[in-house]
Amino acid sequence: MASFNDEWLAAIIGPLLPVGALQRVQSDELSRQPLWERVLDARLLPEREILEALAERCRLPIADLTQTDSHSRDALPEALARRYKVVPLSVTDALLIVATANPFDVGAEQALAFATGREVRMALASPPRIREKLDELYGKPGNDGTVADLLQDMDGLEGAALVEDAEDQETELLAAEASSRPIIKLVDVLLADGIMSRASDIHIESGEQSVVVRYRIDGVLRQAMTIPRKAGVPLISRIKIMSGMDIADRLRPQDGRARVAQSNGAPVDLRISTLPATHGEKVVIRILNTQQTNLALPALGLYPEEQAQIQRLLDHKEGVILCTGPTGSGKTTTLYACIRQIQGEGINIITVEDPVEYRLGRNIVQVQTNEKQGLTFAAALRSILRQDPDVVLVGEIRDLETAQIAVQASLTGHLVLSTLHTNDAPNTVTRLVDMGLEAFKIGAALRGVIAQRLMRNLCPVCRAPQPSSELPSRVLRFIPEGAKLWKAVGCGQCTQTGYRGRFSIVEILEMSAELERLVGTNATANRIAEAAREGGMLSLFHCGLRHVLDGHTSVDELLRVADIPAEATPSARNLGDTVLAVATAPAPIPVTPPSVAPAGSALLDDLELLDDDGPVSLTGGAPLAARATILLVEDEDTLRRVMRDLLEQEGYTICEARDGAEALEQVDRHNPDLVLLDLNLPNVDGYTVLAQLRSRPATADLPVVVLSARGDEDNEVRVLRLGATDFLTKPFRPRALAARLEATLGRNRS
């Protein structure tokens, strides 16, 4: 079983250990074991004592692992139990109780609730006891004699079987005939594990000695398993049967599609491609999981002003909007999000794609090209224009004919969205000219270009501060003094990668009169880029740098995705200072950045502490303040100090915490009347703290006002569903904060 990050345990057991003992255990860099097991192996504390301390802190019971039964085992698939390291204890129609060693794993709780359709409650047990009990309940890995023999360490995922849709009757018969063979289980395991691992693609590569399976997770390939070579041919044949390919033809590339159903019944579409190679066929399976893909602009991870720029482009009734970037950069997802943004009953939207990746639903007609039948992009686009469309989405502009028809359609009153393979936004124009389009037509038709890349989010559980001394010298000139940077570490929550999930960084070129003139006169890409930057366009690198400075990702990830510019316009250092000064809040960056004020001054200005008329009173001396204790949870020292001073001036008693584990400790110690909780915290994030507070009977009704730099609707809904009393977006006005606190405390005491 893979390890998980449990450094939060240090704050709980530290007071119970001799001086220096915890530090010695934590400093063992060679050990990949969780802190739990390092403490047990070193015999620093008995297992029972650790459990009792953890139970007291989390207000959770200690599990009795002797009380499990077959009903609870059957209710929780082995794949989920081993993945999240939980033991099912008891089950009813509405409730599932599990034993865990990590009570802060909110993701596990949510996944189990979703998979079983039951409320999940947790009890505590140690990692060694959980491993032993899982082996007792489900059997040790490798005892199957079929799939386990082929996959060795795949932890019993054979139970997560999938079913495929097959339209062709002959294919169904072949699949039914093969259903008794172990290879069927092997395919089911491979697909189930890929989907549960959030893989976008599964690569099956035949080698001389074995078959290697790799998953692309968050844009990076990782080897998942090695399969005996003797299983390679039947494995690929099974996949080809599922997707309607010719299993006898191994000399030509083939493409196919299949649909599978997860154990909870949710469908997942698969796009499958085969390619003949030296040692046999290579297969790539693209997983199109609508359950994991949110096709909406706020879900792309854009800053509010970037969303506003895209919305301005979509407000045009005619013209061409292009989304550019390399393969796998999220272009199609962005276009789908744009379509969803303008979708409505009164708009006729038609798409032509190769292939159709996601079904977009009502009021959108989707057409898939078929070159064998003569239905190319150009042919489909000509026919679509006779269907009275308002908006047309072209999957990709691949040739001059398609480009000409798209431009002509835009000039005749249609809004056309499409993709193009270019490295950045300004080079899109020169690419269209190279294809053969007249420059003056491009200038007249083009409304904007969105160049994008995908960057990985740092895992909030295990990320660690990164000192500037660790940065490459070529990057230092872009990093402002005093910037707080983070690096990837790796834990069980992120499968030891240090990253979980992705977001988009964008370079948005909005056409202006000056840019239209330059494009129409066939200006160079450098000249267009210079004019666009003068108009406020940020490069991909500087967009990514904002996310680095806001703690969303690391410098290493930025360098993996974007090239360092030869010169910084606007000044990268000033850009960094501007982002830092807003206390992690995304805000528009001016073309000519202002001079940078001291950090404290910037924060004071951002919080708008003063009016023109003089000092601002937050609460007007509200009597509630004199009796209320507020726990302030914020990892940014300067911002926390400013907020503490503000609230103390008004009579509140303030206790502080810098991270999630400390916050839970302070709640037990001070019993506050209200918690003011930042979401972006080290080690244990604000979401987890909120979930823990709501799971405890003693703190279930404790008012929690959440502060967040991400003010999108999805984030607010998520926080409120977790049980937050109120939600406030950074940066905020002191009056707004005071009003929220006063109203919350008043409601709680009435």
XYZ file of C-alpha atoms in Angstrom:
750
model
C 0.000 0.000 0.000
C 1.261 3.455 -0.862
C 2.105 5.798 1.954
C 0.198 8.967 2.778
C 1.254 12.305 4.165
C 0.594 12.497 7.897
C 2.976 15.213 9.046
C -0.061 16.748 10.786
C 0.401 13.986 13.360
C 3.470 15.783 14.687
C 1.371 18.532 16.283
C -0.730 15.923 18.089
C 1.918 13.558 19.436
C 4.778 16.043 19.774
C 3.908 17.019 23.382
C 3.854 13.308 24.334
C 7.404 12.585 23.144
C 10.787 13.243 24.763
C 12.548 16.433 23.700
C 14.181 15.998 20.303
C 12.671 12.571 19.593
C 10.138 13.831 17.060
C 12.760 15.878 15.228
C 15.026 12.847 14.908
C 12.248 10.759 13.411
C 11.160 13.525 11.046
C 14.714 14.125 9.838
C 15.040 10.552 8.542
C 15.052 11.502 4.862
C 15.689 7.933 3.728
C 12.450 6.624 5.166
C 9.421 6.710 2.866
C 7.133 5.525 5.659
C 4.425 7.764 7.085
C 5.210 9.449 10.400
C 2.702 7.066 12.009
C 4.852 4.035 11.237
C 8.175 5.724 11.899
C 7.044 6.528 15.435
C 5.799 2.970 15.968
C 8.962 1.395 14.523
C 11.122 3.588 16.778
C 8.945 2.544 19.755
C 8.562 6.129 20.839
C 4.873 5.695 21.708
C 2.521 2.747 22.023
C -0.046 2.433 19.280
C -2.923 2.848 21.750
C -1.521 6.102 23.109
C -1.273 7.609 19.620
C -4.857 6.583 18.890
C -6.130 8.066 22.143
C -4.376 11.394 21.474
C -5.744 11.490 17.940
C -9.237 10.522 19.104
C -9.244 13.334 21.673
C -8.122 15.883 19.103
C -10.510 14.841 16.321
C -13.396 13.845 18.606
C -13.621 10.477 16.825
C -13.973 6.973 18.300
C -11.257 4.310 18.161
C -12.259 1.497 15.834
C -12.876 -2.057 16.985
C -11.557 -4.014 14.007
C -12.991 -7.263 15.331
C -16.533 -6.074 14.621
C -16.432 -6.129 10.822
C -18.855 -8.335 8.894
C -19.448 -9.592 5.369
C -22.183 -7.019 4.705
C -19.842 -4.072 5.272
C -17.141 -5.776 3.188
C -19.560 -6.273 0.300
C -20.713 -2.643 0.510
C -17.215 -1.303 -0.118
C -15.297 -2.575 -3.172
C -11.786 -3.769 -2.464
C -10.364 -1.282 -4.967
C -11.698 1.658 -2.964
C -10.806 0.169 0.410
C -7.165 -0.356 -0.574
C -6.870 2.925 -2.442
C -8.057 5.021 0.493
C -6.687 2.655 3.182
C -9.960 2.227 5.067
C -11.629 -0.785 6.619
C -15.444 -1.032 6.412
C -16.799 -1.577 9.936
C -20.566 -1.454 9.598
C -23.133 -0.492 6.990
C -26.796 0.432 6.828
C -28.941 1.712 3.987
C -27.886 5.272 4.772
C -24.606 4.989 6.717
C -21.116 3.520 6.209
C -18.628 3.513 9.094
C -14.970 2.966 8.178
C -11.696 2.800 10.074
C -8.931 5.130 8.910
C -5.506 6.301 10.006
C -5.972 9.665 8.298
C -9.062 11.495 9.588
C -8.073 14.608 7.622
C -8.568 12.891 4.253
C -11.724 14.695 3.138
C -11.205 13.486 -0.422
C -11.481 9.875 0.717
C -14.651 10.620 2.640
C -16.232 12.277 -0.395
C -15.143 9.516 -2.786
C -16.520 6.773 -0.544
C -19.803 8.619 -0.090
C -20.128 9.077 -3.849
C -19.260 5.457 -4.652
C -21.515 3.862 -2.021
C -24.375 6.369 -1.927
C -24.160 6.536 1.874
C -23.096 8.984 4.542
C -19.548 8.130 5.652
C -18.363 8.339 9.255
C -14.850 7.598 10.424
C -13.246 5.792 13.328
C -9.527 5.574 14.056
C -7.047 2.735 13.610
C -3.316 2.497 12.949
C -1.884 1.840 9.463
C -0.469 -1.623 10.343
C -3.809 -2.800 11.770
C -5.638 -1.470 8.704
C -3.307 -3.363 6.355
C -3.770 -6.579 8.297
C -7.537 -6.228 8.354
C -7.750 -5.493 4.626
C -5.769 -8.645 3.864
C -8.054 -10.586 6.207
C -11.243 -9.237 4.599
C -10.274 -9.327 0.936
C -7.362 -11.755 0.861
C -3.709 -10.943 0.270
C -2.814 -9.542 -3.149
C -1.725 -12.270 -5.513
C -4.128 -15.024 -4.317
C -6.503 -14.686 -7.241
C -4.586 -16.977 -9.567
C -5.721 -15.110 -12.691
C -5.570 -11.327 -12.902
C -3.471 -10.951 -9.781
C -0.927 -13.345 -11.228
C -0.627 -11.102 -14.289
C -0.622 -7.802 -12.417
C 1.128 -8.847 -9.214
C 0.767 -5.729 -7.069
C -2.516 -4.349 -8.407
C -4.301 -4.695 -5.047
C -7.394 -6.531 -6.142
C -8.841 -4.022 -8.555
C -10.421 -6.892 -10.473
C -13.593 -6.222 -8.557
C -14.049 -2.878 -10.295
C -15.356 -4.487 -13.461
C -16.603 -2.400 -16.333
C -19.095 -3.146 -19.068
C -18.787 -2.015 -22.628
C -21.384 -0.922 -25.181
C -21.062 -2.721 -28.448
C -23.371 -2.018 -31.329
C -22.095 -4.680 -33.646
C -23.723 -8.049 -32.866
C -20.689 -10.030 -33.955
C -18.476 -8.052 -31.603
C -20.879 -8.701 -28.744
C -20.703 -12.428 -29.438
C -16.918 -12.347 -29.490
C -16.831 -10.444 -26.204
C -19.298 -12.847 -24.601
C -17.225 -15.811 -25.778
C -14.077 -14.286 -24.247
C -15.726 -13.232 -20.969
C -14.543 -16.321 -19.126
C -10.890 -15.691 -19.822
C -8.568 -13.989 -17.326
C -7.636 -11.381 -19.940
C -11.110 -9.853 -19.598
C -10.423 -9.171 -15.951
C -7.075 -7.711 -16.911
C -8.702 -5.176 -19.238
C -11.296 -4.326 -16.590
C -8.574 -3.755 -14.018
C -6.542 -1.586 -16.357
C -9.493 0.634 -17.270
C -10.850 0.859 -13.720
C -7.495 1.794 -12.269
C -6.857 4.361 -15.012
C -10.212 6.039 -14.387
C -9.772 6.017 -10.601
C -6.259 7.458 -11.005
C -7.669 10.428 -12.985
C -5.657 9.441 -16.055
C -6.452 11.253 -19.291
C -4.710 8.606 -21.417
C -3.618 4.996 -21.000
C -0.579 3.932 -23.065
C -0.027 0.215 -23.734
C 3.403 -0.346 -25.274
C 4.617 -3.753 -26.416
C 8.292 -4.388 -25.664
C 10.684 -7.231 -26.315
C 10.259 -8.813 -22.880
C 7.033 -7.342 -21.523
C 4.147 -4.958 -22.100
C 4.385 -1.618 -20.266
C 1.288 0.303 -19.216
C 1.648 4.034 -18.546
C -0.919 6.581 -17.362
C -0.901 10.257 -18.297
C -2.002 12.010 -15.127
C -2.114 15.807 -15.012
C -0.242 15.905 -18.323
C 2.706 13.729 -17.241
C 3.231 10.063 -18.160
C 3.939 7.595 -15.330
C 4.465 3.872 -15.533
C 1.611 2.071 -13.814
C 2.308 -1.617 -14.374
C 4.226 -4.203 -16.377
C 2.340 -7.078 -17.983
C 3.871 -10.368 -19.168
C 4.453 -10.328 -22.910
C 2.294 -13.424 -23.371
C -0.696 -11.369 -22.215
C 0.013 -8.482 -24.605
C -1.628 -9.801 -27.796
C -4.873 -10.987 -26.149
C -4.996 -7.761 -24.134
C -4.822 -5.626 -27.274
C -7.246 -7.935 -29.091
C -9.776 -7.526 -26.279
C -9.485 -3.724 -26.490
C -9.909 -3.856 -30.272
C -13.037 -5.989 -29.902
C -14.506 -3.468 -27.456
C -13.896 -0.588 -29.855
C -15.120 -2.347 -32.994
C -11.714 -2.701 -34.691
C -10.467 -5.530 -36.861
C -8.533 -7.816 -34.506
C -6.923 -9.637 -37.436
C -5.363 -6.493 -38.917
C -2.151 -5.722 -37.046
C -0.327 -3.954 -39.874
C -2.374 -0.765 -40.193
C -3.290 1.954 -37.686
C -6.885 1.843 -36.502
C -9.200 4.107 -34.533
C -12.255 3.221 -32.522
C -14.531 4.211 -29.669
C -16.089 2.416 -26.742
C -18.212 3.256 -23.746
C -17.748 1.689 -20.349
C -19.716 1.965 -17.148
C -18.153 2.391 -13.738
C -19.334 0.391 -10.767
C -21.670 3.272 -9.818
C -23.227 3.222 -13.296
C -21.649 6.464 -14.541
C -20.662 6.157 -18.241
C -17.154 6.895 -19.486
C -16.322 7.286 -23.180
C -13.074 5.872 -24.546
C -11.291 6.939 -27.732
C -8.851 4.249 -28.812
C -5.998 4.356 -31.315
C -3.642 1.555 -32.376
C -0.288 1.875 -34.151
C 1.902 -0.970 -35.512
C 5.377 -0.953 -33.932
C 8.526 -3.101 -33.899
C 7.493 -5.417 -31.062
C 3.771 -5.309 -31.658
C 0.955 -2.788 -31.643
C 0.900 0.251 -29.396
C -2.499 1.261 -28.027
C -3.484 4.639 -26.614
C -6.815 4.933 -24.822
C -8.118 8.481 -24.308
C -10.471 8.588 -21.300
C -13.293 11.099 -21.749
C -14.838 11.210 -18.298
C -17.622 13.777 -18.146
C -17.939 13.178 -14.393
C -14.430 14.596 -13.838
C -14.473 17.325 -16.489
C -16.239 20.592 -15.693
C -16.942 22.315 -19.015
C -17.346 25.838 -17.651
C -15.121 28.917 -17.765
C -14.840 29.305 -13.948
C -13.597 25.709 -13.726
C -10.554 26.417 -15.925
C -8.690 28.132 -13.079
C -8.580 31.538 -14.772
C -8.320 34.840 -12.951
C -11.473 36.996 -12.977
C -10.041 39.507 -15.441
C -9.065 36.681 -17.796
C -12.605 35.363 -17.687
C -13.833 38.888 -18.392
C -11.533 39.141 -21.434
C -12.849 35.875 -22.847
C -16.415 36.991 -22.180
C -15.779 40.207 -24.139
C -14.635 38.081 -27.081
C -17.746 35.921 -26.830
C -19.978 39.000 -26.764
C -19.152 39.602 -30.448
C -21.903 38.544 -32.831
C -19.487 37.849 -35.670
C -15.805 37.236 -36.263
C -13.255 34.502 -35.585
C -11.984 33.507 -32.127
C -9.057 31.091 -32.116
C -7.711 28.941 -29.297
C -4.107 27.888 -29.865
C -1.536 25.666 -28.261
C 0.155 22.280 -28.652
C -1.637 18.936 -28.446
C -2.954 18.269 -24.956
C -3.025 21.907 -23.859
C -6.782 21.971 -23.216
C -7.883 23.844 -26.339
C -11.006 21.748 -26.928
C -12.061 21.986 -23.283
C -11.724 25.782 -23.432
C -13.819 25.964 -26.595
C -16.480 23.735 -25.016
C -16.507 26.035 -21.983
C -16.961 29.031 -24.292
C -19.852 27.311 -26.050
C -21.447 26.493 -22.708
C -21.056 30.156 -21.734
C -23.165 31.394 -24.662
C -25.475 28.371 -24.979
C -29.161 29.232 -24.964
C -32.515 28.482 -26.524
C -32.347 31.520 -28.795
C -28.932 30.689 -30.308
C -28.314 28.097 -33.025
C -24.918 26.520 -32.266
C -23.427 23.872 -34.581
C -20.054 22.168 -34.128
C -17.958 20.097 -36.511
C -15.318 17.978 -34.758
C -12.906 15.104 -35.287
C -13.851 13.373 -33.098
C -16.734 14.595 -30.914
C -15.195 14.293 -27.457
C -18.043 15.410 -25.176
C -21.783 15.595 -25.737
C -22.778 19.170 -25.001
C -26.523 18.627 -24.589
C -29.537 20.669 -25.600
C -29.597 23.351 -28.307
C -26.187 22.311 -29.683
C -25.846 20.201 -32.834
C -22.555 18.294 -33.029
C -21.240 16.861 -36.315
C -18.349 14.398 -36.554
C -16.203 14.399 -39.671
C -15.794 11.262 -41.756
C -13.104 11.618 -44.382
C -13.836 8.180 -45.852
C -17.309 9.410 -46.721
C -16.094 12.815 -47.899
C -17.287 14.688 -44.789
C -14.190 16.807 -44.175
C -14.016 19.975 -42.069
C -14.402 22.120 -45.187
C -17.313 20.092 -46.585
C -19.110 20.014 -43.249
C -18.560 23.741 -42.737
C -20.078 24.562 -46.144
C -23.177 22.561 -45.274
C -23.408 24.029 -41.774
C -23.582 27.559 -43.178
C -26.822 26.568 -44.912
C -28.297 25.559 -41.527
C -28.817 29.144 -40.338
C -26.222 29.024 -37.530
C -25.469 31.855 -35.113
C -22.295 30.272 -33.733
C -20.078 27.693 -35.441
C -17.344 25.684 -33.703
C -14.740 24.134 -36.002
C -12.642 21.534 -34.199
C -9.434 22.523 -35.968
C -8.337 24.655 -38.920
C -6.066 22.227 -40.761
C -5.896 23.571 -44.283
C -6.413 26.649 -46.420
C -9.888 25.634 -47.571
C -11.203 25.320 -44.022
C -9.551 28.629 -43.058
C -11.086 30.435 -46.059
C -14.586 29.159 -45.320
C -14.259 30.042 -41.612
C -13.131 33.581 -42.409
C -15.864 33.994 -45.012
C -18.452 32.773 -42.519
C -17.288 35.320 -39.961
C -17.446 38.140 -42.489
C -21.050 37.212 -43.319
C -22.309 37.566 -39.753
C -21.371 34.363 -37.922
C -19.277 33.880 -34.796
C -16.705 31.175 -35.539
C -14.656 29.421 -32.846
C -11.792 27.125 -33.743
C -8.320 25.856 -32.774
C -4.925 26.205 -34.390
C -1.507 24.780 -33.552
C 0.777 27.728 -32.738
C 3.109 28.446 -29.830
C 1.645 31.807 -28.826
C -1.075 34.279 -29.746
C 0.889 36.718 -31.987
C 2.261 33.880 -34.150
C -1.297 32.810 -34.942
C -1.557 35.621 -37.478
C 1.630 34.635 -39.300
C 0.494 30.994 -39.299
C -2.729 31.941 -41.086
C -0.756 33.984 -43.614
C 1.559 31.033 -44.211
C -1.510 28.882 -44.920
C -2.408 31.282 -47.749
C -4.992 33.675 -46.251
C -4.814 37.349 -47.243
C -3.605 39.527 -44.367
C -6.356 42.141 -44.803
C -9.050 39.437 -44.449
C -7.433 38.146 -41.264
C -7.373 41.636 -39.792
C -11.045 42.166 -40.634
C -12.252 38.776 -39.359
C -10.124 38.048 -36.282
C -11.600 39.109 -32.931
C -9.135 37.504 -30.579
C -6.709 34.675 -29.879
C -6.438 32.597 -26.706
C -3.073 30.843 -26.432
C -2.971 28.447 -23.515
C -1.108 25.762 -21.623
C -2.034 23.515 -18.703
C -0.140 23.720 -15.413
C -0.401 21.369 -12.456
C -1.775 22.467 -9.103
C 0.465 21.907 -6.115
C -0.919 19.335 -3.738
C -2.255 21.381 -0.778
C -1.501 18.549 1.656
C 2.223 18.128 1.103
C 3.517 21.310 -0.536
C 6.432 22.933 1.257
C 7.991 26.426 1.241
C 10.805 26.880 -1.244
C 13.661 29.247 -0.401
C 14.922 31.466 -3.203
C 18.371 29.885 -2.862
C 16.983 26.728 -4.492
C 15.817 28.535 -7.619
C 17.770 28.537 -10.891
C 19.672 31.764 -11.384
C 17.883 32.537 -14.643
C 14.586 32.763 -12.753
C 15.643 34.931 -9.827
C 15.264 38.203 -11.728
C 11.550 37.515 -12.085
C 10.907 36.824 -8.398
C 10.174 39.823 -6.137
C 11.859 40.250 -2.800
C 9.980 38.560 0.014
C 7.818 36.407 -2.257
C 6.531 33.217 -0.642
C 7.139 30.288 -2.982
C 6.143 26.653 -2.708
C 7.566 23.420 -4.068
C 6.218 19.943 -4.686
C 6.967 17.208 -2.142
C 4.704 14.180 -2.718
C 2.294 12.237 -0.544
C -0.407 9.611 -0.765
C -3.015 12.181 -1.742
C -1.135 13.076 -4.926
C 0.428 9.642 -5.574
C 3.855 10.997 -4.591
C 3.973 13.543 -7.441
C 3.440 16.709 -5.395
C 0.690 17.840 -7.775
C -3.024 17.207 -8.104
C -5.242 18.623 -10.848
C -4.508 21.205 -13.534
C -5.519 24.728 -14.482
C -5.116 26.891 -17.574
C -2.696 29.733 -18.107
C -3.631 31.952 -21.016
C -2.214 34.625 -23.273
C -5.206 36.573 -24.581
C -4.822 38.815 -27.607
C -7.833 41.103 -28.041
C -7.967 42.848 -31.383
C -7.859 46.630 -31.372
C -7.822 49.195 -34.144
C -4.005 49.339 -33.972
C -3.645 45.551 -34.013
C -6.095 45.247 -36.899
C -4.016 47.769 -38.837
C -0.790 45.868 -38.122
C -2.318 42.530 -39.082
C -3.799 43.990 -42.251
C -0.402 45.347 -43.306
C 1.239 41.932 -42.769
C 3.368 43.037 -39.804
C 5.762 40.559 -38.178
C 4.778 38.466 -35.165
C 7.278 40.389 -32.998
C 5.717 43.723 -33.920
C 2.204 42.362 -33.235
C 3.385 40.962 -29.882
C 4.935 44.299 -28.915
C 1.726 46.173 -29.717
C -0.379 43.586 -27.855
C 1.796 43.893 -24.733
C 1.462 47.662 -24.903
C -2.277 47.067 -24.873
C -2.095 44.966 -21.719
C -1.544 41.405 -22.949
C 0.382 39.181 -20.544
C 2.580 36.427 -21.922
C 2.106 32.785 -20.954
C 5.186 32.999 -18.731
C 3.937 36.032 -16.804
C 0.480 34.521 -16.439
C 2.069 31.403 -14.994
C 4.275 33.551 -12.760
C 1.179 35.059 -11.160
C -0.011 31.594 -10.211
C 3.437 30.761 -8.808
C 3.420 33.869 -6.624
C -0.127 33.099 -5.491
C 0.963 29.644 -4.320
C -1.052 27.659 -6.875
C 1.970 25.973 -8.459
C 5.765 25.812 -8.344
C 8.617 27.453 -10.218
C 9.646 24.023 -11.557
C 6.204 23.538 -13.065
C 6.317 27.012 -14.629
C 9.656 26.227 -16.272
C 8.273 22.899 -17.525
C 5.358 24.569 -19.245
C 6.504 28.026 -20.384
C 9.715 29.469 -21.821
C 11.501 32.261 -20.003
C 11.195 35.451 -22.078
C 14.316 37.145 -23.326
C 13.102 40.420 -21.843
C 10.307 41.191 -19.454
C 7.620 43.600 -20.608
C 5.990 44.504 -18.313
C 8.806 44.123 -15.787
C 8.639 40.658 -14.340
C 9.902 41.842 -10.968
C 7.281 44.561 -10.807
C 4.695 42.061 -11.946
C 5.652 39.794 -9.080
C 5.510 42.653 -6.591
C 2.074 43.611 -7.851
C 0.725 40.096 -7.412
C 2.347 39.751 -3.987
C 0.956 43.056 -2.770
C -2.671 41.963 -3.173
C -2.197 39.253 -0.565
C -2.859 36.329 -2.906
C -5.888 37.969 -4.524
C -6.017 37.898 -8.360
C -6.315 41.413 -9.675
C -5.787 43.147 -13.005
C -2.150 44.008 -13.657
C -1.545 47.439 -15.140
C 0.510 47.826 -18.317
C 2.901 50.180 -16.559
C 3.189 48.832 -13.024
C 3.293 51.342 -10.189
C 6.259 51.652 -7.923
C 6.247 48.969 -5.299
C 5.383 50.016 -1.759
C 6.410 48.104 1.356
C 4.416 44.960 1.931
C 2.569 46.279 4.934
C 1.601 49.464 3.168
C 0.332 47.532 0.159
C -1.842 45.402 2.373
C -3.226 48.412 4.186
C -4.102 50.054 0.900
C -5.645 46.854 -0.404
C -7.804 46.469 2.680
C -8.895 50.107 2.296
C -8.479 50.951 5.954
C -8.935 54.692 5.567
C -11.596 56.896 4.066
C -11.036 60.432 2.891
C -12.722 61.689 6.033
C -10.400 60.021 8.489
C -10.160 56.838 10.514
C -12.682 54.145 9.855
C -14.476 52.419 12.736
C -15.150 48.818 11.938
C -18.049 48.019 14.190
C -18.986 51.292 15.811
C -18.157 49.809 19.210
C -20.596 46.917 18.926
C -21.107 45.311 22.317
C -20.625 41.862 20.789
C -16.953 42.603 20.245
C -16.174 42.927 23.927
C -17.419 39.425 24.617
C -16.329 37.551 21.493
C -13.208 35.474 20.910
C -12.189 35.023 17.285
C -9.721 32.441 16.003
C -7.855 34.009 13.061
C -6.417 31.329 10.731
C -4.094 32.857 8.113
C -0.615 31.737 6.978
C 0.444 35.121 5.559
C 2.146 36.812 8.516
C 1.684 40.392 7.353
C -1.975 40.033 6.515
C -2.663 38.176 9.760
C -0.970 40.923 11.771
C -2.988 43.652 10.056
C -6.276 41.806 10.573
C -5.437 41.077 14.212
C -4.727 44.750 14.904
C -7.986 45.762 13.250
C -10.098 43.347 15.229
C -8.370 44.012 18.566
C -9.009 47.734 18.157
C -12.698 46.942 18.140
C -12.600 44.901 21.314
C -12.422 41.341 19.983
C -10.165 38.822 21.700
C -7.949 37.257 19.038
C -6.149 33.919 18.985
C -4.132 32.939 15.909
C -3.138 29.909 13.843
C -0.803 29.654 10.860
C -1.938 26.304 9.453
C -4.795 23.830 9.616
C -3.379 21.523 12.282
C -2.661 24.476 14.578
C -6.170 25.800 13.926
C -7.794 22.595 15.201
C -5.528 22.676 18.249
C -6.453 26.308 18.997
C -10.166 25.519 18.705
C -9.809 22.931 21.468
C -7.646 25.213 23.581
C -9.561 28.517 23.363
C -13.138 27.485 22.456
C -13.622 30.568 20.215
C -16.969 32.145 19.389
C -16.088 32.346 15.690
C -13.394 31.098 13.307
C -12.092 33.379 10.546
C -10.604 30.785 8.170
C -8.331 31.195 5.157
C -8.563 28.313 2.645
C -5.030 28.331 1.261
C -3.100 26.893 4.226
C 0.016 24.713 4.402
C -0.145 21.003 5.353
C -3.848 20.866 6.224
C -5.893 23.241 4.058
C -8.967 25.228 5.028
C -11.403 22.828 3.342
C -10.158 20.007 5.564
C -10.290 22.161 8.704
C -13.867 23.143 7.907
C -14.893 19.531 7.300
C -13.269 18.441 10.563
C -15.019 21.154 12.558
C -18.381 20.156 11.124
C -17.782 16.451 11.800
C -17.213 17.023 15.528
C -20.303 17.320 17.731
C -18.637 20.005 19.888
C -17.875 22.274 16.927
C -20.647 21.324 14.507
C -22.408 24.660 15.070
C -19.309 26.845 15.543
C -19.584 29.869 13.162
C -16.918 29.764 10.447
C -16.385 32.722 8.099
C -14.228 31.668 5.157
C -11.725 33.949 3.414
C -10.605 33.043 -0.095
C -8.712 34.663 -2.954
C -10.698 32.556 -5.429
C -14.108 34.110 -5.658
C -15.588 31.866 -8.343
C -19.036 30.404 -7.848
C -17.882 26.768 -7.719
C -15.482 27.487 -4.866
C -18.113 29.392 -2.903
C -20.671 26.608 -3.387
C -18.129 23.985 -2.288
C -17.310 25.931 0.884
C -20.953 26.512 1.797
C -21.765 22.843 1.231
C -18.966 21.911 3.626
C -20.763 23.969 6.255
C -19.271 27.480 6.179
C -21.404 30.135 7.828
C -20.308 32.880 5.438
C -17.886 33.465 2.562
C -15.746 36.540 1.896
C -13.458 37.092 -1.098
C -10.007 38.688 -0.809
C -9.255 41.564 -1.045
C -12.046 42.868 1.165
C -13.057 46.111 2.843
C -12.843 46.282 6.636
C -16.456 47.426 6.825
C -17.566 44.335 4.907
C -15.596 42.057 7.207
C -16.918 43.811 10.300
C -20.505 43.564 9.099
C -20.137 39.848 8.353
C -18.629 39.154 11.781
C -21.204 41.205 13.655
C -24.117 39.616 11.788
C -22.746 36.101 12.239
C -22.122 36.522 15.968
C -25.496 38.179 16.401
C -27.312 35.304 14.723
C -25.397 32.756 16.747
C -26.220 34.424 20.070
C -29.825 35.264 19.381
